[in-house]
mmCIF file of C-alpha atoms and ligand atoms in Angstrom:
data_model
loop_
_atom_site.group_PDB
_atom_site.id
_atom_site.type_symbol
_atom_site.label_atom_id
_atom_site.label_comp_id
_atom_site.label_asym_id
_atom_site.label_seq_id
_atom_site.Cartn_x
_atom_site.Cartn_y
_atom_site.Cartn_z
ATOM 1 C CA UNK A 128 292.092 2.779 52.762
ATOM 2 C CA UNK A 129 289.440 4.695 56.026
ATOM 3 C CA UNK A 130 288.181 7.813 54.820
ATOM 4 C CA UNK A 131 291.026 9.239 56.038
ATOM 5 C CA UNK A 132 292.752 9.349 52.844
ATOM 6 C CA UNK A 133 293.040 12.132 50.753
ATOM 7 C CA UNK A 134 290.631 13.602 48.189
ATOM 8 C CA UNK A 135 291.818 11.445 45.369
ATOM 9 C CA UNK A 136 291.703 8.702 46.004
ATOM 10 C CA UNK A 137 288.443 8.707 47.293
ATOM 11 C CA UNK A 138 287.148 9.899 43.909
ATOM 12 C CA UNK A 139 289.628 7.016 42.402
ATOM 13 C CA UNK A 140 287.685 4.400 44.648
ATOM 14 C CA UNK A 141 284.467 6.127 44.498
ATOM 15 C CA UNK A 142 284.004 5.433 41.415
ATOM 16 C CA UNK A 143 285.523 1.935 41.007
ATOM 17 C CA UNK A 144 283.337 0.892 43.641
ATOM 18 C CA UNK A 145 280.063 2.433 41.751
ATOM 19 C CA UNK A 146 281.092 1.006 38.610
ATOM 20 C CA UNK A 147 281.405 -2.285 40.026
ATOM 21 C CA UNK A 148 278.193 -1.990 41.652
ATOM 22 C CA UNK A 149 274.983 -2.423 39.745
ATOM 23 C CA UNK A 150 273.045 0.398 40.272
ATOM 24 C CA UNK A 151 268.757 0.085 40.112
ATOM 25 C CA UNK A 152 266.803 2.248 39.520
ATOM 26 C CA UNK A 153 263.031 2.212 40.570
ATOM 27 C CA UNK A 154 261.663 5.312 38.520
ATOM 28 C CA UNK A 155 261.738 6.953 35.899
ATOM 29 C CA UNK A 156 259.042 8.262 33.485
ATOM 30 C CA UNK A 157 261.261 8.682 30.465
ATOM 31 C CA UNK A 158 258.526 6.168 29.424
ATOM 32 C CA UNK A 159 255.532 9.006 27.889
ATOM 33 C CA UNK A 160 258.856 10.260 26.014
ATOM 34 C CA UNK A 161 258.621 7.580 23.896
ATOM 35 C CA UNK A 162 254.963 7.778 22.590
ATOM 36 C CA UNK A 163 255.781 11.876 22.226
ATOM 37 C CA UNK A 164 257.615 11.758 19.040
ATOM 38 C CA UNK A 165 260.535 10.657 18.102
ATOM 39 C CA UNK A 166 262.374 10.368 21.160
ATOM 40 C CA UNK A 167 264.789 7.178 21.174
ATOM 41 C CA UNK A 168 267.488 6.202 23.905
ATOM 42 C CA UNK A 169 269.960 5.325 21.868
ATOM 43 C CA UNK A 170 271.203 8.587 20.376
ATOM 44 C CA UNK A 171 272.544 11.005 23.445
ATOM 45 C CA UNK A 172 269.973 13.625 23.578
ATOM 46 C CA UNK A 173 269.973 17.749 24.850
ATOM 47 C CA UNK A 174 267.256 17.500 27.113
ATOM 48 C CA UNK A 175 265.899 14.900 30.004
ATOM 49 C CA UNK A 176 267.524 12.763 32.116
ATOM 50 C CA UNK A 177 267.946 9.294 30.731
ATOM 51 C CA UNK A 178 269.376 7.743 27.570
ATOM 52 C CA UNK A 179 271.723 4.977 26.697
ATOM 53 C CA UNK A 180 274.982 7.222 26.635
ATOM 54 C CA UNK A 181 274.103 8.863 29.707
ATOM 55 C CA UNK A 182 273.361 5.643 31.476
ATOM 56 C CA UNK A 183 276.089 4.444 30.767
ATOM 57 C CA UNK A 184 278.340 7.560 31.736
ATOM 58 C CA UNK A 185 276.790 7.277 35.029
ATOM 59 C CA UNK A 186 276.958 3.787 35.660
ATOM 60 C CA UNK A 187 272.731 3.166 35.749
ATOM 61 C CA UNK A 188 273.096 -1.115 35.671
ATOM 62 C CA UNK A 189 268.701 -1.131 35.570
ATOM 63 C CA UNK A 190 266.271 1.210 35.073
ATOM 64 C CA UNK A 191 262.828 0.421 35.974
ATOM 65 C CA UNK A 192 260.324 2.795 33.324
ATOM 66 C CA UNK A 193 256.902 3.985 34.433
ATOM 67 C CA UNK A 194 253.638 3.248 32.717
ATOM 68 C CA UNK A 195 252.073 6.078 33.797
ATOM 69 C CA UNK A 196 248.631 7.677 32.809
ATOM 70 C CA UNK A 197 246.656 10.596 35.279
ATOM 71 C CA UNK A 198 244.792 9.257 37.881
ATOM 72 C CA UNK A 199 241.369 10.091 36.009
ATOM 73 C CA UNK A 200 242.197 8.340 33.232
ATOM 74 C CA UNK A 201 240.522 5.331 33.449
ATOM 75 C CA UNK A 202 239.204 2.750 32.149
ATOM 76 C CA UNK A 203 239.525 1.298 28.637
ATOM 77 C CA UNK A 204 241.306 4.029 27.516
ATOM 78 C CA UNK A 205 244.416 3.448 30.285
ATOM 79 C CA UNK A 206 243.978 0.180 29.960
ATOM 80 C CA UNK A 207 244.501 0.890 26.372
ATOM 81 C CA UNK A 208 247.162 3.486 27.031
ATOM 82 C CA UNK A 209 249.281 2.017 29.381
ATOM 83 C CA UNK A 210 250.001 -1.167 26.615
ATOM 84 C CA UNK A 211 250.459 1.123 24.625
ATOM 85 C CA UNK A 212 253.858 2.602 27.125
ATOM 86 C CA UNK A 213 254.683 -1.257 28.053
ATOM 87 C CA UNK A 214 255.100 -1.457 24.005
ATOM 88 C CA UNK A 215 257.122 1.783 23.820
ATOM 89 C CA UNK A 216 259.537 0.327 26.300
ATOM 90 C CA UNK A 217 259.520 -2.844 24.891
ATOM 91 C CA UNK A 218 260.271 -1.760 21.007
ATOM 92 C CA UNK A 219 262.873 -0.132 22.471
ATOM 93 C CA UNK A 220 264.646 -3.535 23.583
ATOM 94 C CA UNK A 221 263.554 -4.900 20.699
ATOM 95 C CA UNK A 222 265.939 -1.882 18.649
ATOM 96 C CA UNK A 223 268.746 -1.466 20.491
ATOM 97 C CA UNK A 224 269.500 -4.874 21.759
ATOM 98 C CA UNK A 225 273.337 -4.422 22.172
ATOM 99 C CA UNK A 226 272.120 -1.574 24.910
ATOM 100 C CA UNK A 227 269.172 -2.205 26.553
ATOM 101 C CA UNK A 228 267.556 -5.313 27.428
ATOM 102 C CA UNK A 229 264.336 -6.522 28.998
ATOM 103 C CA UNK A 230 264.198 -8.175 32.336
ATOM 104 C CA UNK A 231 261.798 -9.563 34.445
ATOM 105 C CA UNK A 232 263.831 -10.780 37.146
ATOM 106 C CA UNK A 233 266.947 -10.577 39.786
ATOM 107 C CA UNK A 234 268.105 -13.166 37.909
ATOM 108 C CA UNK A 235 268.261 -11.270 34.700
ATOM 109 C CA UNK A 236 269.324 -7.866 35.973
ATOM 110 C CA UNK A 237 272.567 -9.588 36.993
ATOM 111 C CA UNK A 238 272.803 -11.379 33.795
ATOM 112 C CA UNK A 239 272.065 -8.257 31.528
ATOM 113 C CA UNK A 240 275.090 -7.265 33.998
ATOM 114 C CA UNK A 241 277.281 -10.077 32.832
ATOM 115 C CA UNK A 242 276.517 -9.777 29.555
ATOM 116 C CA UNK A 243 277.239 -5.944 29.110
ATOM 117 C CA UNK A 244 273.620 -4.751 29.105
ATOM 118 C CA UNK A 245 271.777 -2.156 30.904
ATOM 119 C CA UNK A 246 268.150 -4.164 32.162
ATOM 120 C CA UNK A 247 264.910 -1.979 31.067
ATOM 121 C CA UNK A 248 261.827 -2.626 32.983
ATOM 122 C CA UNK A 249 258.327 -1.406 33.845
ATOM 123 C CA UNK A 250 256.265 -0.184 37.103
ATOM 124 C CA UNK A 251 252.681 1.004 36.068
ATOM 125 C CA UNK A 252 252.118 3.752 38.445
ATOM 126 C CA UNK A 253 248.400 3.941 39.650
ATOM 127 C CA UNK A 254 246.400 1.119 40.007
ATOM 128 C CA UNK A 255 243.727 3.232 37.971
ATOM 129 C CA UNK A 256 245.279 1.366 34.452
ATOM 130 C CA UNK A 257 243.755 -2.471 36.023
ATOM 131 C CA UNK A 258 240.263 -1.295 35.122
ATOM 132 C CA UNK A 259 239.600 -2.752 38.392
ATOM 133 C CA UNK A 260 239.870 -5.784 36.151
ATOM 134 C CA UNK A 261 242.221 -8.473 38.230
ATOM 135 C CA UNK A 262 242.442 -9.336 34.379
ATOM 136 C CA UNK A 263 244.276 -6.769 32.918
ATOM 137 C CA UNK A 264 246.654 -7.040 36.247
ATOM 138 C CA UNK A 265 247.827 -10.405 35.129
ATOM 139 C CA UNK A 266 248.390 -9.066 31.801
ATOM 140 C CA UNK A 267 250.692 -6.648 32.784
ATOM 141 C CA UNK A 268 252.717 -9.234 34.618
ATOM 142 C CA UNK A 269 251.999 -11.249 31.304
ATOM 143 C CA UNK A 270 253.524 -8.904 30.169
ATOM 144 C CA UNK A 271 256.880 -7.992 31.573
ATOM 145 C CA UNK A 272 255.569 -5.473 34.130
ATOM 146 C CA UNK A 273 257.930 -5.813 37.962
ATOM 147 C CA UNK A 274 256.180 -4.285 40.321
ATOM 148 C CA UNK A 275 252.051 -1.287 40.445
ATOM 149 C CA UNK A 276 252.318 1.772 42.824
ATOM 150 C CA UNK A 277 248.691 1.251 44.297
ATOM 151 C CA UNK A 278 247.576 4.917 43.165
ATOM 152 C CA UNK A 279 248.934 7.748 41.326
ATOM 153 C CA UNK A 280 248.278 11.310 43.018
ATOM 154 C CA UNK A 281 243.593 11.170 42.847
ATOM 155 C CA UNK A 282 242.123 7.805 44.218
ATOM 156 C CA UNK A 283 241.904 4.647 42.664
ATOM 157 C CA UNK A 284 238.341 2.825 42.219
ATOM 158 C CA UNK A 285 239.681 0.071 45.217
ATOM 159 C CA UNK A 286 243.137 3.162 47.284
ATOM 160 C CA UNK A 287 243.464 5.758 48.419
ATOM 161 C CA UNK A 288 245.947 8.321 47.513
ATOM 162 C CA UNK A 289 247.737 10.913 49.162
ATOM 163 C CA UNK A 290 247.024 13.632 47.193
ATOM 164 C CA UNK A 291 243.584 13.485 47.508
ATOM 165 C CA UNK A 292 240.860 12.470 49.989
ATOM 166 C CA UNK A 293 240.372 9.392 50.789
ATOM 167 C CA UNK A 294 236.995 7.920 49.558
ATOM 168 C CA UNK A 295 238.145 4.430 50.888
ATOM 169 C CA UNK A 296 239.454 4.521 54.045
ATOM 170 C CA UNK A 297 243.153 3.168 53.227
ATOM 171 C CA UNK A 298 242.599 -0.382 50.302
ATOM 172 C CA UNK A 299 238.999 -1.813 49.728
ATOM 173 C CA UNK A 300 238.040 -4.919 50.208
ATOM 174 C CA UNK A 301 238.713 -5.610 46.321
ATOM 175 C CA UNK A 302 242.133 -2.993 46.596
ATOM 176 C CA UNK A 303 243.388 -6.489 49.277
ATOM 177 C CA UNK A 304 243.263 -8.847 46.168
ATOM 178 C CA UNK A 305 244.926 -6.703 43.819
ATOM 179 C CA UNK A 306 247.795 -7.738 46.770
ATOM 180 C CA UNK A 307 247.527 -11.076 47.688
ATOM 181 C CA UNK A 308 247.349 -11.529 43.236
ATOM 182 C CA UNK A 309 250.432 -9.234 43.169
ATOM 183 C CA UNK A 310 251.774 -11.583 45.470
ATOM 184 C CA UNK A 311 250.794 -14.678 43.437
ATOM 185 C CA UNK A 312 252.888 -13.254 40.018
ATOM 186 C CA UNK A 313 255.168 -11.691 41.906
ATOM 187 C CA UNK A 314 254.622 -8.199 41.062
ATOM 188 C CA UNK A 315 256.156 -5.894 43.509
ATOM 189 C CA UNK A 316 253.808 -3.827 46.066
ATOM 190 C CA UNK A 317 254.325 -0.668 45.670
ATOM 191 C CA UNK A 318 253.353 1.902 48.552
ATOM 192 C CA UNK A 319 254.946 5.645 46.469
ATOM 193 C CA UNK A 320 252.179 8.115 46.279
ATOM 194 C CA UNK A 321 249.163 6.213 48.898
ATOM 195 C CA UNK A 322 247.551 7.338 51.496
ATOM 196 C CA UNK A 323 249.264 6.093 55.012
ATOM 197 C CA UNK A 324 246.003 4.185 55.905
ATOM 198 C CA UNK A 325 246.668 2.448 52.244
ATOM 199 C CA UNK A 326 250.472 1.765 53.580
ATOM 200 C CA UNK A 327 249.378 0.214 56.349
ATOM 201 C CA UNK A 328 246.518 -2.146 54.589
ATOM 202 C CA UNK A 329 248.841 -2.866 51.771
ATOM 203 C CA UNK A 330 251.609 -3.773 54.783
ATOM 204 C CA UNK A 331 249.452 -5.832 56.359
ATOM 205 C CA UNK A 332 247.735 -8.043 53.266
ATOM 206 C CA UNK A 333 250.800 -8.122 51.073
ATOM 207 C CA UNK A 334 253.323 -11.017 52.287
ATOM 208 C CA UNK A 335 256.253 -9.883 50.614
ATOM 209 C CA UNK A 336 258.153 -6.653 51.548
ATOM 210 C CA UNK A 337 257.201 -3.644 49.676
ATOM 211 C CA UNK A 338 258.531 -0.823 48.070
ATOM 212 C CA UNK A 339 258.053 3.087 48.381
ATOM 213 C CA UNK A 340 259.422 3.155 44.579
ATOM 214 C CA UNK A 341 260.420 6.930 44.696
ATOM 215 C CA UNK A 342 259.385 7.745 48.017
ATOM 216 C CA UNK A 343 261.895 10.480 50.729
ATOM 217 C CA UNK A 344 261.626 11.295 54.465
ATOM 218 C CA UNK A 345 259.015 13.362 55.544
ATOM 219 C CA UNK A 346 260.778 14.197 58.313
ATOM 220 C CA UNK A 347 263.174 16.248 56.127
ATOM 221 C CA UNK A 348 261.013 17.961 53.814
ATOM 222 C CA UNK A 349 257.198 17.137 54.781
ATOM 223 C CA UNK A 350 255.123 16.450 51.364
ATOM 224 C CA UNK A 351 251.923 13.489 51.396
ATOM 225 C CA UNK A 352 254.162 12.080 48.407
ATOM 226 C CA UNK A 353 257.023 11.311 51.243
ATOM 227 C CA UNK A 354 257.479 8.518 53.929
ATOM 228 C CA UNK A 355 257.056 8.882 57.988
ATOM 229 C CA UNK A 356 259.739 7.227 60.478
ATOM 230 C CA UNK A 357 257.491 5.217 61.895
ATOM 231 C CA UNK A 358 256.662 4.101 57.655
ATOM 232 C CA UNK A 359 260.290 3.219 56.676
ATOM 233 C CA UNK A 360 260.669 1.885 60.459
ATOM 234 C CA UNK A 361 257.730 -0.280 59.790
ATOM 235 C CA UNK A 362 258.196 -0.892 55.852
ATOM 236 C CA UNK A 363 261.798 -2.491 56.692
ATOM 237 C CA UNK A 364 260.942 -4.141 59.383
ATOM 238 C CA UNK A 365 258.511 -6.317 56.558
ATOM 239 C CA UNK A 366 262.203 -6.334 53.970
ATOM 240 C CA UNK A 367 261.002 -3.787 52.581
ATOM 241 C CA UNK A 368 263.017 -0.681 50.643
ATOM 242 C CA UNK A 369 262.751 3.402 50.303
ATOM 243 C CA UNK A 370 264.067 4.452 46.890
ATOM 244 C CA UNK A 371 265.236 7.716 47.586
ATOM 245 C CA UNK A 372 263.041 10.182 45.096
ATOM 246 C CA UNK A 373 265.408 13.307 43.797
ATOM 247 C CA UNK A 374 262.476 15.798 43.384
ATOM 248 C CA UNK A 375 263.451 18.859 45.080
ATOM 249 C CA UNK A 376 259.293 19.512 45.933
ATOM 250 C CA UNK A 377 259.997 16.253 47.408
ATOM 251 C CA UNK A 378 264.037 16.928 49.254
ATOM 252 C CA UNK A 379 263.647 20.638 50.102
ATOM 253 C CA UNK A 380 261.411 21.550 52.687
ATOM 254 C CA UNK A 381 262.954 25.417 52.380
ATOM 255 C CA UNK A 382 261.714 24.731 48.098
ATOM 256 C CA UNK A 383 257.742 23.310 49.574
ATOM 257 C CA UNK A 384 257.258 26.781 51.765
ATOM 258 C CA UNK A 385 258.601 29.566 49.077
ATOM 259 C CA UNK A 386 255.701 27.072 46.415
ATOM 260 C CA UNK A 387 253.209 27.441 48.770
ATOM 261 C CA UNK A 388 254.286 30.925 50.472
ATOM 262 C CA UNK A 389 253.537 31.921 46.482
ATOM 263 C CA UNK A 390 250.761 29.827 44.583
ATOM 264 C CA UNK A 391 251.235 32.276 41.453
ATOM 265 C CA UNK A 392 254.115 30.346 40.273
ATOM 266 C CA UNK A 393 252.775 26.886 40.313
ATOM 267 C CA UNK A 394 249.863 28.419 38.361
ATOM 268 C CA UNK A 395 252.370 30.483 36.014
ATOM 269 C CA UNK A 396 255.105 27.502 35.254
ATOM 270 C CA UNK A 397 251.827 25.484 35.069
ATOM 271 C CA UNK A 398 250.314 28.169 31.380
ATOM 272 C CA UNK A 399 253.961 27.703 30.424
ATOM 273 C CA UNK A 400 253.596 23.343 30.520
ATOM 274 C CA UNK A 401 250.749 23.349 28.640
ATOM 275 C CA UNK A 402 251.552 26.738 26.267
ATOM 276 C CA UNK A 403 254.263 24.610 25.076
ATOM 277 C CA UNK A 404 253.399 21.245 25.525
ATOM 278 C CA UNK A 405 249.910 21.487 24.890
ATOM 279 C CA UNK A 406 248.813 18.430 26.273
ATOM 280 C CA UNK A 407 251.428 15.471 25.000
ATOM 281 C CA UNK A 408 252.195 14.413 28.580
ATOM 282 C CA UNK A 409 256.155 13.204 28.204
ATOM 283 C CA UNK A 410 256.897 17.178 26.500
ATOM 284 C CA UNK A 411 255.198 18.101 29.729
ATOM 285 C CA UNK A 412 257.439 16.230 32.593
ATOM 286 C CA UNK A 413 260.411 17.965 30.773
ATOM 287 C CA UNK A 414 259.743 21.098 29.982
ATOM 288 C CA UNK A 415 258.017 21.506 33.305
ATOM 289 C CA UNK A 416 261.768 20.610 35.244
ATOM 290 C CA UNK A 417 262.857 23.541 32.612
ATOM 291 C CA UNK A 418 260.876 25.857 33.271
ATOM 292 C CA UNK A 419 260.700 25.549 37.424
ATOM 293 C CA UNK A 420 264.714 25.230 36.802
ATOM 294 C CA UNK A 421 263.480 28.802 34.665
ATOM 295 C CA UNK A 422 262.093 29.903 37.930
ATOM 296 C CA UNK A 423 265.243 29.314 40.127
ATOM 297 C CA UNK A 424 267.831 31.065 38.226
ATOM 298 C CA UNK A 425 265.962 34.214 38.356
ATOM 299 C CA UNK A 426 265.029 33.589 42.405
ATOM 300 C CA UNK A 427 261.914 33.197 42.496
ATOM 301 C CA UNK A 428 262.075 29.937 43.577
ATOM 302 C CA UNK A 429 264.642 28.711 45.686
ATOM 303 C CA UNK A 430 267.837 26.019 44.339
ATOM 304 C CA UNK A 431 267.898 23.166 45.879
ATOM 305 C CA UNK A 432 271.736 20.777 45.385
ATOM 306 C CA UNK A 433 272.015 17.405 45.149
ATOM 307 C CA UNK A 434 273.408 16.979 47.935
ATOM 308 C CA UNK A 435 269.432 16.570 49.423
ATOM 309 C CA UNK A 436 269.457 13.062 48.372
ATOM 310 C CA UNK A 437 272.630 11.965 50.286
ATOM 311 C CA UNK A 438 270.588 13.813 53.430
ATOM 312 C CA UNK A 439 267.766 11.707 52.748
ATOM 313 C CA UNK A 440 269.079 8.175 52.003
ATOM 314 C CA UNK A 441 271.531 9.346 55.562
ATOM 315 C CA UNK A 442 268.474 9.868 57.081
ATOM 316 C CA UNK A 443 266.725 7.217 55.841
ATOM 317 C CA UNK A 444 268.984 4.665 56.376
ATOM 318 C CA UNK A 445 269.156 5.791 60.651
ATOM 319 C CA UNK A 446 265.704 4.715 60.452
ATOM 320 C CA UNK A 447 264.842 1.872 58.316
ATOM 321 C CA UNK A 448 268.782 0.343 58.657
ATOM 322 C CA UNK A 449 271.113 0.040 55.642
ATOM 323 C CA UNK A 450 269.647 -2.780 54.550
ATOM 324 C CA UNK A 451 266.694 -1.169 53.530
ATOM 325 C CA UNK A 452 267.099 2.101 51.568
ATOM 326 C CA UNK A 453 267.925 2.268 47.566
ATOM 327 C CA UNK A 454 267.789 4.746 43.998
ATOM 328 C CA UNK A 455 264.806 6.042 42.706
ATOM 329 C CA UNK A 456 265.277 9.196 40.710
ATOM 330 C CA UNK A 457 261.498 10.749 39.390
ATOM 331 C CA UNK A 458 263.844 10.836 35.678
ATOM 332 C CA UNK A 459 262.753 12.211 32.974
ATOM 333 C CA UNK A 460 258.692 13.987 35.480
ATOM 334 C CA UNK A 461 259.910 15.666 38.206
ATOM 335 C CA UNK A 462 262.608 18.745 39.072
ATOM 336 C CA UNK A 463 265.237 17.468 39.379
ATOM 337 C CA UNK A 464 267.887 19.695 42.203
ATOM 338 C CA UNK A 465 271.496 21.128 40.644
ATOM 339 C CA UNK A 466 274.277 18.796 39.875
ATOM 340 C CA UNK A 467 271.822 15.803 39.526
ATOM 341 C CA UNK A 468 270.714 16.697 36.122
ATOM 342 C CA UNK A 469 270.189 13.044 34.201
ATOM 343 C CA UNK A 470 272.059 9.165 34.652
ATOM 344 C CA UNK A 471 275.387 10.518 34.222
ATOM 345 C CA UNK A 472 275.520 12.521 37.585
ATOM 346 C CA UNK A 473 274.570 8.668 39.555
ATOM 347 C CA UNK A 474 278.332 8.221 40.470
ATOM 348 C CA UNK A 475 278.212 11.424 42.846
ATOM 349 C CA UNK A 476 276.311 9.822 45.225
ATOM 350 C CA UNK A 477 278.081 6.984 45.219
ATOM 351 C CA UNK A 478 281.892 9.457 46.068
ATOM 352 C CA UNK A 479 279.444 11.585 48.996
ATOM 353 C CA UNK A 480 278.220 8.694 50.831
ATOM 354 C CA UNK A 481 281.728 6.606 50.953
ATOM 355 C CA UNK A 482 282.668 10.765 52.983
ATOM 356 C CA UNK A 483 279.877 9.811 54.951
ATOM 357 C CA UNK A 484 281.750 7.266 56.471
ATOM 358 C CA UNK A 485 279.644 4.241 54.658
ATOM 359 C CA UNK A 486 281.639 0.799 53.981
ATOM 360 C CA UNK A 487 281.389 0.328 49.721
ATOM 361 C CA UNK A 488 279.803 -3.104 51.422
ATOM 362 C CA UNK A 489 276.936 -0.531 51.969
ATOM 363 C CA UNK A 490 276.598 1.776 49.341
ATOM 364 C CA UNK A 491 276.701 -1.506 47.452
ATOM 365 C CA UNK A 492 273.213 -2.106 49.157
ATOM 366 C CA UNK A 493 271.933 1.894 48.538
ATOM 367 C CA UNK A 494 273.109 1.197 45.065
ATOM 368 C CA UNK A 495 270.921 -1.104 43.562
ATOM 369 C CA UNK A 496 271.740 -4.817 46.313
ATOM 370 C CA UNK A 497 268.430 -3.929 48.686
ATOM 371 C CA UNK A 498 266.373 -4.036 45.626
ATOM 372 C CA UNK A 499 267.585 -6.900 44.226
ATOM 373 C CA UNK A 500 267.158 -8.626 47.496
ATOM 374 C CA UNK A 501 263.215 -7.193 47.545
ATOM 375 C CA UNK A 502 262.796 -8.598 43.774
ATOM 376 C CA UNK A 503 264.774 -12.373 44.738
ATOM 377 C CA UNK A 504 261.940 -12.554 48.290
ATOM 378 C CA UNK A 505 258.217 -11.129 46.226
ATOM 379 C CA UNK A 506 259.945 -14.227 43.508
ATOM 380 C CA UNK A 507 260.192 -16.378 45.847
ATOM 381 C CA UNK A 508 257.289 -15.010 47.507
ATOM 382 C CA UNK A 509 255.019 -16.261 43.862
ATOM 383 C CA UNK A 510 256.437 -19.267 43.755
ATOM 384 C CA UNK A 511 255.072 -20.501 47.344
ATOM 385 C CA UNK A 512 251.729 -18.619 46.283
ATOM 386 C CA UNK A 513 251.553 -21.239 43.446
ATOM 387 C CA UNK A 514 252.795 -24.149 44.507
ATOM 388 C CA UNK A 515 250.098 -24.361 47.036
ATOM 389 C CA UNK A 516 247.649 -24.451 44.459
HETATM 390 ZN ZN1 ZN B 692 254.893 9.102 40.727
#
């Protein structure tokens, strides 16, 4: 079959391909909702983007639940809250063993798939949650955490963030130790959120490939959270993967410019979020998306279509190669584009890539195989390092 086949043909072929692939999403903020109240993954939910029915509908095979607290929370409080979130993810898999299962390796993701289950994984989003203590890092690994984003929006005690003033010239010496220990533990080093210098320091120190678990392309949308073409190339050279983020502020230059042109809009959105949610972070993330959409509907912010995701995927493929691009939605933690409101919409990505002329094998790589390859490689490096001791 060729790209010249009729439209319906491609649609049917896309669905078949999509549901025959292991789709991996490296970043979801749903964890916040587990702690906010009575949110549960099993029933279909009226809000947000992730639950078991919609993951099944969208053919999502593996999901990395983000363990996240704001950068300003540090020390023992940060550790306690991270542990609560790790426990909440464990609890969801314990409550729904027929539907979802905890996985910590690429092989376990494939096994879950064979058993007809969704694989749940965990990533700690921000090095501040280890409280500058490698024993805490090791405990997270022991509890099943398989990646750590070196920073969130603010600097850690040992690494600079892309959205804070540089304080460490990238990674401090301790920060480099953290990266080495992550390599030994088999935790993927995630460079989303970090400053460009931190990225290059991590790339130099790490013995295993890195990921940008939820970052997009700076050449398409000039956000510090996105990766430059050079960074995408350098990440790829070391075997890594950039997992494209669906957040409208990282996808669309037009949206970004509109936000910048009228800072009052963001302030008003933040005030409304606070009014609706108080300090409940899960609620804040969901309502922030809803309220932003209200502004789009009123014509105060531009409407961003889901096809922008495809534009970023295609750009990253052209720059880094098809082996080095994946999916990292930021569902339940960011503002989703029109047409990609939740996980049930994921098959559209497969169809769009086929229509663009991507081969079935290449689509599979982007959907999940590239991320699985990085995991396997990180696991191999870990085994080797441990054998040396
Ligand atoms: Zn993030």
